[in-house]
Amino acid sequence: MTELFLDKFRALVPAYFDDQWEEEDGLSPAEIDELMEGKNFPLPQALREFYLAVGATEDIMEAFHFFWDPDELEIEDGFLLFLEDEDEQYTWGMRADQLSVPDPIIWRRNNARGEWQSEEGTFSEYVLDLFEWVFEDTDED
């Protein structure tokens, strides 16, 4: 399978940490497969490549929001849940019927109301925008 998103996700390390990307920053294909053992759903290509690129980088996986490790992924309400905010007010997911799409649209659930709303962007767009916002230079302080 052609890697469509891997380089963009690998570029997060040098962009925000002034360090070169290293293989240890991501999970290996075997690690992902092992963590996904027993799951009866596929990972969309963009999410898989995100784990391959930075799935072992705690500063990214837990930057303001918490990305779930592959073994923590679950389908609920017809969505594959993969991310939550630090206050657990919102959970992000992608429609379970869209997991074969390489880069599916992201939805956000208000946990108090249980209502889903489209973020109107794909996984890769959302993730890259999220990190730009989280790691934005705060020279104004």
JSON list of C-alpha atoms in Angstrom, two decimals:
[
{"chain": "A", "resi": 1, "resn": "MET", "atom": "CA", "xyz": [0.00, 0.00, 0.00]},
{"chain": "A", "resi": 2, "resn": "THR", "atom": "CA", "xyz": [1.29, 3.45, -0.91]},
{"chain": "A", "resi": 3, "resn": "GLU", "atom": "CA", "xyz": [2.04, 5.67, 2.07]},
{"chain": "A", "resi": 4, "resn": "LEU", "atom": "CA", "xyz": [-0.03, 8.82, 1.64]},
{"chain": "A", "resi": 5, "resn": "PHE", "atom": "CA", "xyz": [0.27, 10.49, 5.04]},
{"chain": "A", "resi": 6, "resn": "LEU", "atom": "CA", "xyz": [3.37, 9.04, 6.73]},
{"chain": "A", "resi": 7, "resn": "ASP", "atom": "CA", "xyz": [5.78, 11.84, 5.79]},
{"chain": "A", "resi": 8, "resn": "LYS", "atom": "CA", "xyz": [3.35, 14.55, 6.93]},
{"chain": "A", "resi": 9, "resn": "PHE", "atom": "CA", "xyz": [2.96, 12.88, 10.33]},
{"chain": "A", "resi": 10, "resn": "ARG", "atom": "CA", "xyz": [6.70, 12.21, 10.66]},
{"chain": "A", "resi": 11, "resn": "ALA", "atom": "CA", "xyz": [7.29, 15.91, 9.98]},
{"chain": "A", "resi": 12, "resn": "LEU", "atom": "CA", "xyz": [5.50, 16.74, 13.25]},
{"chain": "A", "resi": 13, "resn": "VAL", "atom": "CA", "xyz": [8.60, 15.75, 15.25]},
{"chain": "A", "resi": 14, "resn": "PRO", "atom": "CA", "xyz": [11.08, 18.17, 13.65]},
{"chain": "A", "resi": 15, "resn": "ALA", "atom": "CA", "xyz": [8.41, 20.87, 13.30]},
{"chain": "A", "resi": 16, "resn": "TYR", "atom": "CA", "xyz": [7.54, 21.00, 16.99]},
{"chain": "A", "resi": 17, "resn": "PHE", "atom": "CA", "xyz": [10.48, 19.43, 18.83]},
{"chain": "A", "resi": 18, "resn": "ASP", "atom": "CA", "xyz": [13.58, 20.62, 16.95]},
{"chain": "A", "resi": 19, "resn": "ASP", "atom": "CA", "xyz": [14.66, 17.02, 16.57]},
{"chain": "A", "resi": 20, "resn": "GLN", "atom": "CA", "xyz": [14.89, 14.61, 13.67]},
{"chain": "A", "resi": 21, "resn": "TRP", "atom": "CA", "xyz": [12.25, 11.92, 13.34]},
{"chain": "A", "resi": 22, "resn": "GLU", "atom": "CA", "xyz": [13.53, 8.53, 14.53]},
{"chain": "A", "resi": 23, "resn": "GLU", "atom": "CA", "xyz": [12.01, 5.12, 13.95]},
{"chain": "A", "resi": 24, "resn": "GLU", "atom": "CA", "xyz": [11.36, 4.84, 17.71]},
{"chain": "A", "resi": 25, "resn": "ASP", "atom": "CA", "xyz": [8.94, 7.79, 17.46]},
{"chain": "A", "resi": 26, "resn": "GLY", "atom": "CA", "xyz": [6.39, 5.53, 15.82]},
{"chain": "A", "resi": 27, "resn": "LEU", "atom": "CA", "xyz": [4.98, 2.08, 16.33]},
{"chain": "A", "resi": 28, "resn": "SER", "atom": "CA", "xyz": [6.12, -0.71, 14.05]},
{"chain": "A", "resi": 29, "resn": "PRO", "atom": "CA", "xyz": [3.60, -2.48, 11.81]},
{"chain": "A", "resi": 30, "resn": "ALA", "atom": "CA", "xyz": [4.00, -5.57, 14.01]},
{"chain": "A", "resi": 31, "resn": "GLU", "atom": "CA", "xyz": [3.28, -3.55, 17.17]},
{"chain": "A", "resi": 32, "resn": "ILE", "atom": "CA", "xyz": [0.14, -2.08, 15.61]},
{"chain": "A", "resi": 33, "resn": "ASP", "atom": "CA", "xyz": [-1.02, -5.51, 14.47]},
{"chain": "A", "resi": 34, "resn": "GLU", "atom": "CA", "xyz": [-0.42, -6.94, 17.94]},
{"chain": "A", "resi": 35, "resn": "LEU", "atom": "CA", "xyz": [-2.28, -4.07, 19.62]},
{"chain": "A", "resi": 36, "resn": "MET", "atom": "CA", "xyz": [-5.17, -4.47, 17.17]},
{"chain": "A", "resi": 37, "resn": "GLU", "atom": "CA", "xyz": [-5.44, -8.21, 17.80]},
{"chain": "A", "resi": 38, "resn": "GLY", "atom": "CA", "xyz": [-9.02, -9.16, 18.55]},
{"chain": "A", "resi": 39, "resn": "LYS", "atom": "CA", "xyz": [-10.44, -5.94, 17.07]},
{"chain": "A", "resi": 40, "resn": "ASN", "atom": "CA", "xyz": [-13.01, -6.65, 14.40]},
{"chain": "A", "resi": 41, "resn": "PHE", "atom": "CA", "xyz": [-12.52, -3.44, 12.43]},
{"chain": "A", "resi": 42, "resn": "PRO", "atom": "CA", "xyz": [-9.76, -2.09, 10.20]},
{"chain": "A", "resi": 43, "resn": "LEU", "atom": "CA", "xyz": [-7.77, 1.07, 10.80]},
{"chain": "A", "resi": 44, "resn": "PRO", "atom": "CA", "xyz": [-8.21, 3.72, 8.13]},
{"chain": "A", "resi": 45, "resn": "GLN", "atom": "CA", "xyz": [-4.93, 4.31, 6.32]},
{"chain": "A", "resi": 46, "resn": "ALA", "atom": "CA", "xyz": [-4.41, 7.81, 7.75]},
{"chain": "A", "resi": 47, "resn": "LEU", "atom": "CA", "xyz": [-4.86, 6.61, 11.35]},
{"chain": "A", "resi": 48, "resn": "ARG", "atom": "CA", "xyz": [-2.54, 3.64, 10.79]},
{"chain": "A", "resi": 49, "resn": "GLU", "atom": "CA", "xyz": [0.14, 5.90, 9.31]},
{"chain": "A", "resi": 50, "resn": "PHE", "atom": "CA", "xyz": [-0.28, 8.31, 12.24]},
{"chain": "A", "resi": 51, "resn": "TYR", "atom": "CA", "xyz": [0.55, 5.44, 14.62]},
{"chain": "A", "resi": 52, "resn": "LEU", "atom": "CA", "xyz": [3.46, 4.36, 12.40]},
{"chain": "A", "resi": 53, "resn": "ALA", "atom": "CA", "xyz": [4.88, 7.89, 12.44]},
{"chain": "A", "resi": 54, "resn": "VAL", "atom": "CA", "xyz": [4.31, 9.12, 16.01]},
{"chain": "A", "resi": 55, "resn": "GLY", "atom": "CA", "xyz": [2.41, 6.46, 17.94]},
{"chain": "A", "resi": 56, "resn": "ALA", "atom": "CA", "xyz": [5.24, 6.11, 20.46]},
{"chain": "A", "resi": 57, "resn": "THR", "atom": "CA", "xyz": [5.83, 9.84, 20.94]},
{"chain": "A", "resi": 58, "resn": "GLU", "atom": "CA", "xyz": [4.16, 10.70, 24.23]},
{"chain": "A", "resi": 59, "resn": "ASP", "atom": "CA", "xyz": [4.55, 14.46, 23.69]},
{"chain": "A", "resi": 60, "resn": "ILE", "atom": "CA", "xyz": [2.35, 14.13, 20.61]},
{"chain": "A", "resi": 61, "resn": "MET", "atom": "CA", "xyz": [-0.01, 11.39, 21.72]},
{"chain": "A", "resi": 62, "resn": "GLU", "atom": "CA", "xyz": [-0.82, 13.33, 24.91]},
{"chain": "A", "resi": 63, "resn": "ALA", "atom": "CA", "xyz": [-0.55, 16.95, 23.77]},
{"chain": "A", "resi": 64, "resn": "PHE", "atom": "CA", "xyz": [-3.59, 18.74, 25.24]},
{"chain": "A", "resi": 65, "resn": "HIS", "atom": "CA", "xyz": [-5.79, 15.96, 23.85]},
{"chain": "A", "resi": 66, "resn": "PHE", "atom": "CA", "xyz": [-5.23, 12.23, 24.30]},
{"chain": "A", "resi": 67, "resn": "PHE", "atom": "CA", "xyz": [-4.94, 9.94, 21.28]},
{"chain": "A", "resi": 68, "resn": "TRP", "atom": "CA", "xyz": [-5.94, 6.41, 22.15]},
{"chain": "A", "resi": 69, "resn": "ASP", "atom": "CA", "xyz": [-3.44, 3.61, 21.61]},
{"chain": "A", "resi": 70, "resn": "PRO", "atom": "CA", "xyz": [-4.56, 1.01, 19.05]},
{"chain": "A", "resi": 71, "resn": "ASP", "atom": "CA", "xyz": [-5.54, -1.47, 21.77]},
{"chain": "A", "resi": 72, "resn": "GLU", "atom": "CA", "xyz": [-7.84, 1.17, 23.34]},
{"chain": "A", "resi": 73, "resn": "LEU", "atom": "CA", "xyz": [-9.78, 1.91, 20.15]},
{"chain": "A", "resi": 74, "resn": "GLU", "atom": "CA", "xyz": [-13.44, 0.99, 20.24]},
{"chain": "A", "resi": 75, "resn": "ILE", "atom": "CA", "xyz": [-16.58, 1.42, 18.24]},
{"chain": "A", "resi": 76, "resn": "GLU", "atom": "CA", "xyz": [-19.43, 3.16, 20.04]},
{"chain": "A", "resi": 77, "resn": "ASP", "atom": "CA", "xyz": [-22.54, 4.85, 18.64]},
{"chain": "A", "resi": 78, "resn": "GLY", "atom": "CA", "xyz": [-21.46, 3.75, 15.16]},
{"chain": "A", "resi": 79, "resn": "PHE", "atom": "CA", "xyz": [-18.14, 5.62, 15.42]},
{"chain": "A", "resi": 80, "resn": "LEU", "atom": "CA", "xyz": [-14.54, 4.47, 15.88]},
{"chain": "A", "resi": 81, "resn": "LEU", "atom": "CA", "xyz": [-13.38, 6.51, 18.89]},
{"chain": "A", "resi": 82, "resn": "PHE", "atom": "CA", "xyz": [-9.72, 7.58, 18.86]},
{"chain": "A", "resi": 83, "resn": "LEU", "atom": "CA", "xyz": [-9.27, 10.89, 20.73]},
{"chain": "A", "resi": 84, "resn": "GLU", "atom": "CA", "xyz": [-10.57, 12.74, 23.78]},
{"chain": "A", "resi": 85, "resn": "ASP", "atom": "CA", "xyz": [-9.86, 16.09, 25.39]},
{"chain": "A", "resi": 86, "resn": "GLU", "atom": "CA", "xyz": [-8.16, 16.31, 28.76]},
{"chain": "A", "resi": 87, "resn": "ASP", "atom": "CA", "xyz": [-11.44, 17.11, 30.54]},
{"chain": "A", "resi": 88, "resn": "GLU", "atom": "CA", "xyz": [-13.28, 14.23, 28.80]},
{"chain": "A", "resi": 89, "resn": "GLN", "atom": "CA", "xyz": [-15.98, 16.62, 27.61]},
{"chain": "A", "resi": 90, "resn": "TYR", "atom": "CA", "xyz": [-15.51, 15.63, 23.96]},
{"chain": "A", "resi": 91, "resn": "THR", "atom": "CA", "xyz": [-14.57, 12.47, 22.10]},
{"chain": "A", "resi": 92, "resn": "TRP", "atom": "CA", "xyz": [-13.56, 12.35, 18.46]},
{"chain": "A", "resi": 93, "resn": "GLY", "atom": "CA", "xyz": [-14.28, 9.54, 16.09]},
{"chain": "A", "resi": 94, "resn": "MET", "atom": "CA", "xyz": [-14.90, 8.51, 12.53]},
{"chain": "A", "resi": 95, "resn": "ARG", "atom": "CA", "xyz": [-17.98, 6.76, 11.24]},
{"chain": "A", "resi": 96, "resn": "ALA", "atom": "CA", "xyz": [-17.53, 3.01, 11.45]},
{"chain": "A", "resi": 97, "resn": "ASP", "atom": "CA", "xyz": [-19.05, 2.59, 7.99]},
{"chain": "A", "resi": 98, "resn": "GLN", "atom": "CA", "xyz": [-16.27, 4.82, 6.59]},
{"chain": "A", "resi": 99, "resn": "LEU", "atom": "CA", "xyz": [-13.23, 2.92, 7.92]},
{"chain": "A", "resi": 100, "resn": "SER", "atom": "CA", "xyz": [-12.32, 1.71, 4.44]},
{"chain": "A", "resi": 101, "resn": "VAL", "atom": "CA", "xyz": [-11.89, 5.33, 3.32]},
{"chain": "A", "resi": 102, "resn": "PRO", "atom": "CA", "xyz": [-8.17, 6.20, 3.52]},
{"chain": "A", "resi": 103, "resn": "ASP", "atom": "CA", "xyz": [-8.73, 9.55, 5.26]},
{"chain": "A", "resi": 104, "resn": "PRO", "atom": "CA", "xyz": [-12.27, 9.70, 6.70]},
{"chain": "A", "resi": 105, "resn": "ILE", "atom": "CA", "xyz": [-14.14, 12.75, 7.96]},
{"chain": "A", "resi": 106, "resn": "ILE", "atom": "CA", "xyz": [-13.81, 13.37, 11.71]},
{"chain": "A", "resi": 107, "resn": "TRP", "atom": "CA", "xyz": [-16.78, 13.80, 14.05]},
{"chain": "A", "resi": 108, "resn": "ARG", "atom": "CA", "xyz": [-16.86, 15.16, 17.59]},
{"chain": "A", "resi": 109, "resn": "ARG", "atom": "CA", "xyz": [-19.21, 13.98, 20.32]},
{"chain": "A", "resi": 110, "resn": "ASN", "atom": "CA", "xyz": [-20.32, 16.19, 23.16]},
{"chain": "A", "resi": 111, "resn": "ASN", "atom": "CA", "xyz": [-20.10, 13.57, 25.91]},
{"chain": "A", "resi": 112, "resn": "ALA", "atom": "CA", "xyz": [-22.68, 15.25, 28.15]},
{"chain": "A", "resi": 113, "resn": "ARG", "atom": "CA", "xyz": [-25.32, 15.30, 25.42]},
{"chain": "A", "resi": 114, "resn": "GLY", "atom": "CA", "xyz": [-24.17, 12.32, 23.35]},
{"chain": "A", "resi": 115, "resn": "GLU", "atom": "CA", "xyz": [-24.56, 14.38, 20.17]},
{"chain": "A", "resi": 116, "resn": "TRP", "atom": "CA", "xyz": [-22.20, 14.01, 17.22]},
{"chain": "A", "resi": 117, "resn": "GLN", "atom": "CA", "xyz": [-21.16, 16.90, 14.99]},
{"chain": "A", "resi": 118, "resn": "SER", "atom": "CA", "xyz": [-18.97, 16.79, 11.88]},
{"chain": "A", "resi": 119, "resn": "GLU", "atom": "CA", "xyz": [-15.62, 18.56, 12.12]},
{"chain": "A", "resi": 120, "resn": "GLU", "atom": "CA", "xyz": [-15.88, 18.96, 8.32]},
{"chain": "A", "resi": 121, "resn": "GLY", "atom": "CA", "xyz": [-12.32, 17.80, 7.81]},
{"chain": "A", "resi": 122, "resn": "THR", "atom": "CA", "xyz": [-10.51, 14.54, 7.32]},
{"chain": "A", "resi": 123, "resn": "PHE", "atom": "CA", "xyz": [-8.37, 12.80, 9.92]},
{"chain": "A", "resi": 124, "resn": "SER", "atom": "CA", "xyz": [-5.11, 14.08, 8.45]},
{"chain": "A", "resi": 125, "resn": "GLU", "atom": "CA", "xyz": [-6.41, 17.65, 8.12]},
{"chain": "A", "resi": 126, "resn": "TYR", "atom": "CA", "xyz": [-7.78, 17.65, 11.64]},
{"chain": "A", "resi": 127, "resn": "VAL", "atom": "CA", "xyz": [-4.64, 16.19, 13.23]},
{"chain": "A", "resi": 128, "resn": "LEU", "atom": "CA", "xyz": [-2.26, 18.56, 11.46]},
{"chain": "A", "resi": 129, "resn": "ASP", "atom": "CA", "xyz": [-4.45, 21.56, 12.39]},
{"chain": "A", "resi": 130, "resn": "LEU", "atom": "CA", "xyz": [-4.72, 20.34, 15.98]},
{"chain": "A", "resi": 131, "resn": "PHE", "atom": "CA", "xyz": [-0.96, 20.18, 16.46]},
{"chain": "A", "resi": 132, "resn": "GLU", "atom": "CA", "xyz": [-0.47, 23.55, 14.80]},
{"chain": "A", "resi": 133, "resn": "TRP", "atom": "CA", "xyz": [-2.90, 24.98, 17.35]},
{"chain": "A", "resi": 134, "resn": "VAL", "atom": "CA", "xyz": [-1.44, 23.07, 20.34]},
{"chain": "A", "resi": 135, "resn": "PHE", "atom": "CA", "xyz": [2.19, 23.86, 19.59]},
{"chain": "A", "resi": 136, "resn": "GLU", "atom": "CA", "xyz": [1.62, 27.35, 18.21]},
{"chain": "A", "resi": 137, "resn": "ASP", "atom": "CA", "xyz": [4.37, 29.70, 19.31]},
{"chain": "A", "resi": 138, "resn": "THR", "atom": "CA", "xyz": [3.10, 31.74, 22.25]},
{"chain": "A", "resi": 139, "resn": "ASP", "atom": "CA", "xyz": [5.48, 34.71, 22.07]},
{"chain": "A", "resi": 140, "resn": "GLU", "atom": "CA", "xyz": [2.70, 36.91, 23.40]},
{"chain": "A", "resi": 141, "resn": "ASP", "atom": "CA", "xyz": [3.20, 35.58, 26.95]}
]
